[in-house]
Amino acid sequence: DIVLTQSPNFQSVAPKEKVTITCRASQNIYTSLHWYQQKPGQSPKLLIKYAYQSISGVPSRFTGSGSGTEFTLTINSLEPEDAATYYCHQSRSLPPTFGQGTRVEIK
Amino acid sequence: QVQLVQSGAAVKKPGASVKVSCKTSGYTFTNYDIGWVRQAPGQGLEYLGWISDSNGNTNYAQKFQDRLIMTTDASTTTAYMELSSLRYDDTAVYYCARVFGTDPFDFWGQGTLVTVSS
């Protein structure tokens, strides 16, 4: 199975600051990497697909980049409603796997 | 609009089975697959498997292959996930999600809490 490792596990960031979350894959997954946001008590919500493709209705401050084995989710100008746990997910090969999650707290 | 509505919470004893339903609407059921993902309390997301709504083909994660069954009913646009021989560590929120091939899970159900307790 492909292992996805996110860093950091936790980040406390002030509003309007930038957040960067990294996801590293144990093997080449090209751009088959997706990002989700999960708020407490809610289902995950798709933020970015195929490494960098935007999703309709998702604020433009959420951007993705990377390919191969290293990927980044960036939140530009953090808003209070962005407090959540963020997960990466690869769909390159079965079984699909998820990163362990990165919790973002608003300072 | 696309919606996936899951059945309510369940409490089961160890060794029992649980069947969770996922009623879909707002899209052509047979054009997409349904994936199932679970989340233990305070933990991350774990893939269980998926089922093709067009032909019933399934893919199960290896650790669940001997006790997991996924089915669909196109007449009611509903997907089902049945997990048997429940253990305490199966306590989790179980999610269904829409997926197309190797695309990401784009719409999710609200989740169903399954508690395994004696």
CSV table of N, CA and C in Angstrom, one decimal, chain A residues 34 36 38 41-46 48-50 87 89 91-92 94-100, chain B residues 6 37 39 43-47 50 59 61-62 95 100 102-106 108-111:
chain,number,residue,atom,x,y,z
A,34,HIS,N,-5.2,14.2,-3.6
A,34,HIS,CA,-6.4,15.1,-3.3
A,34,HIS,C,-6.4,15.6,-1.9
A,36,TYR,N,-8.6,17.2,1.5
A,36,TYR,CA,-9.9,17.3,2.1
A,36,TYR,C,-9.8,18.2,3.4
A,38,GLN,N,-11.8,18.6,7.1
A,38,GLN,CA,-12.8,18.1,8.0
A,38,GLN,C,-12.9,18.9,9.3
A,41,GLY,N,-17.1,17.0,13.9
A,41,GLY,CA,-18.5,16.6,13.8
A,41,GLY,C,-19.1,16.6,12.4
A,42,GLN,N,-18.2,16.9,11.4
A,42,GLN,CA,-18.7,17.0,10.0
A,42,GLN,C,-18.0,16.0,9.1
A,43,SER,N,-18.5,15.7,8.0
A,43,SER,CA,-17.9,14.9,7.0
A,43,SER,C,-16.8,15.6,6.3
A,44,PRO,N,-15.8,14.9,5.8
A,44,PRO,CA,-14.7,15.5,5.0
A,44,PRO,C,-15.3,16.2,3.8
A,45,LYS,N,-14.7,17.3,3.4
A,45,LYS,CA,-15.1,18.1,2.2
A,45,LYS,C,-13.9,18.2,1.2
A,46,LEU,N,-14.1,17.9,0.0
A,46,LEU,CA,-13.1,18.0,-1.0
A,46,LEU,C,-12.7,19.4,-1.3
A,48,ILE,N,-9.2,20.2,-3.0
A,48,ILE,CA,-8.4,20.3,-4.2
A,48,ILE,C,-8.3,18.8,-4.7
A,49,LYS,N,-8.4,18.7,-6.0
A,49,LYS,CA,-8.2,17.4,-6.6
A,49,LYS,C,-7.0,17.4,-7.6
A,50,TYR,N,-6.5,16.2,-7.8
A,50,TYR,CA,-5.3,16.0,-8.7
A,50,TYR,C,-4.2,17.1,-8.5
A,87,TYR,N,-6.7,16.4,5.3
A,87,TYR,CA,-6.2,15.1,5.0
A,87,TYR,C,-5.8,15.1,3.5
A,89,HIS,N,-5.0,12.4,0.2
A,89,HIS,CA,-5.6,11.1,-0.2
A,89,HIS,C,-5.0,10.8,-1.6
A,91,SER,N,-5.2,8.4,-5.1
A,91,SER,CA,-6.1,7.4,-5.8
A,91,SER,C,-5.3,6.8,-7.0
A,92,ARG,N,-4.0,6.9,-6.9
A,92,ARG,CA,-3.1,6.3,-8.0
A,92,ARG,C,-3.3,4.8,-8.0
A,94,LEU,N,-4.7,1.0,-5.9
A,94,LEU,CA,-5.6,0.4,-4.8
A,94,LEU,C,-4.7,-0.2,-3.8
A,95,PRO,N,-5.0,-0.1,-2.5
A,95,PRO,CA,-6.2,0.6,-2.0
A,95,PRO,C,-5.9,2.1,-1.9
A,96,PRO,N,-6.9,2.9,-2.1
A,96,PRO,CA,-6.7,4.3,-1.8
A,96,PRO,C,-6.3,4.5,-0.3
A,97,THR,N,-5.4,5.4,-0.1
A,97,THR,CA,-4.9,5.7,1.3
A,97,THR,C,-5.0,7.2,1.6
A,98,PHE,N,-5.0,7.4,2.9
A,98,PHE,CA,-5.1,8.8,3.4
A,98,PHE,C,-3.9,9.1,4.3
A,99,GLY,N,-3.5,10.4,4.3
A,99,GLY,CA,-2.5,10.8,5.3
A,99,GLY,C,-3.2,10.8,6.7
A,100,GLN,N,-2.3,11.0,7.7
A,100,GLN,CA,-2.8,10.9,9.1
A,100,GLN,C,-3.6,12.1,9.5
B,6,GLN,N,-27.3,8.8,5.1
B,6,GLN,CA,-27.0,7.5,5.7
B,6,GLN,C,-28.0,7.2,6.8
B,37,VAL,N,-15.7,4.7,3.8
B,37,VAL,CA,-14.5,5.1,4.6
B,37,VAL,C,-15.0,5.2,6.1
B,39,GLN,N,-13.9,6.2,10.3
B,39,GLN,CA,-13.1,7.0,11.2
B,39,GLN,C,-13.3,6.7,12.6
B,43,GLN,N,-9.5,9.5,15.4
B,43,GLN,CA,-8.5,9.0,14.5
B,43,GLN,C,-8.7,9.6,13.1
B,44,GLY,N,-7.9,9.1,12.1
B,44,GLY,CA,-7.9,9.5,10.8
B,44,GLY,C,-8.9,8.7,9.9
B,45,LEU,N,-8.8,8.8,8.6
B,45,LEU,CA,-9.7,8.2,7.7
B,45,LEU,C,-9.1,6.9,7.2
B,46,GLU,N,-10.0,5.9,7.1
B,46,GLU,CA,-9.6,4.5,6.7
B,46,GLU,C,-10.5,4.0,5.6
B,47,TYR,N,-9.9,3.6,4.5
B,47,TYR,CA,-10.7,3.1,3.4
B,47,TYR,C,-11.2,1.7,3.6
B,50,TRP,N,-15.0,-0.1,-2.2
B,50,TRP,CA,-16.0,0.6,-3.1
B,50,TRP,C,-16.7,-0.4,-3.9
B,59,ASN,N,-14.4,-3.6,-4.7
B,59,ASN,CA,-13.0,-3.7,-4.3
B,59,ASN,C,-13.0,-3.5,-2.8
B,61,ALA,N,-10.8,-3.4,0.9
B,61,ALA,CA,-9.4,-3.4,1.5
B,61,ALA,C,-9.2,-4.7,2.1
B,62,GLN,N,-7.9,-5.1,2.0
B,62,GLN,CA,-7.6,-6.5,2.3
B,62,GLN,C,-7.9,-6.9,3.8
B,95,TYR,N,-18.6,6.3,6.7
B,95,TYR,CA,-19.1,7.3,5.7
B,95,TYR,C,-19.2,6.6,4.4
B,100,PHE,N,-15.9,8.4,-8.9
B,100,PHE,CA,-15.9,8.0,-10.2
B,100,PHE,C,-14.6,7.4,-10.6
B,102,THR,N,-11.0,6.5,-10.5
B,102,THR,CA,-9.9,6.9,-9.6
B,102,THR,C,-10.0,8.4,-9.2
B,103,ASP,N,-11.1,9.0,-9.4
B,103,ASP,CA,-11.3,10.4,-9.0
B,103,ASP,C,-11.4,10.4,-7.5
B,104,PRO,N,-11.3,11.6,-6.9
B,104,PRO,CA,-11.5,11.7,-5.4
B,104,PRO,C,-13.0,11.5,-5.0
B,105,PHE,N,-13.2,11.3,-3.7
B,105,PHE,CA,-14.5,11.2,-3.2
B,105,PHE,C,-15.1,12.6,-3.2
B,106,ASP,N,-16.1,12.9,-4.0
B,106,ASP,CA,-16.5,14.3,-4.1
B,106,ASP,C,-17.7,14.7,-3.3
B,108,TRP,N,-20.0,13.4,0.2
B,108,TRP,CA,-20.0,12.4,1.3
B,108,TRP,C,-21.3,12.4,2.0
B,109,GLY,N,-21.7,11.3,2.6
B,109,GLY,CA,-22.8,11.2,3.5
B,109,GLY,C,-22.4,11.8,4.8
B,110,GLN,N,-23.4,11.9,5.7
B,110,GLN,CA,-23.3,12.6,7.0
B,110,GLN,C,-22.5,11.7,8.0
B,111,GLY,N,-22.4,10.4,7.7
B,111,GLY,CA,-21.7,9.5,8.6
B,111,GLY,C,-22.7,8.8,9.5
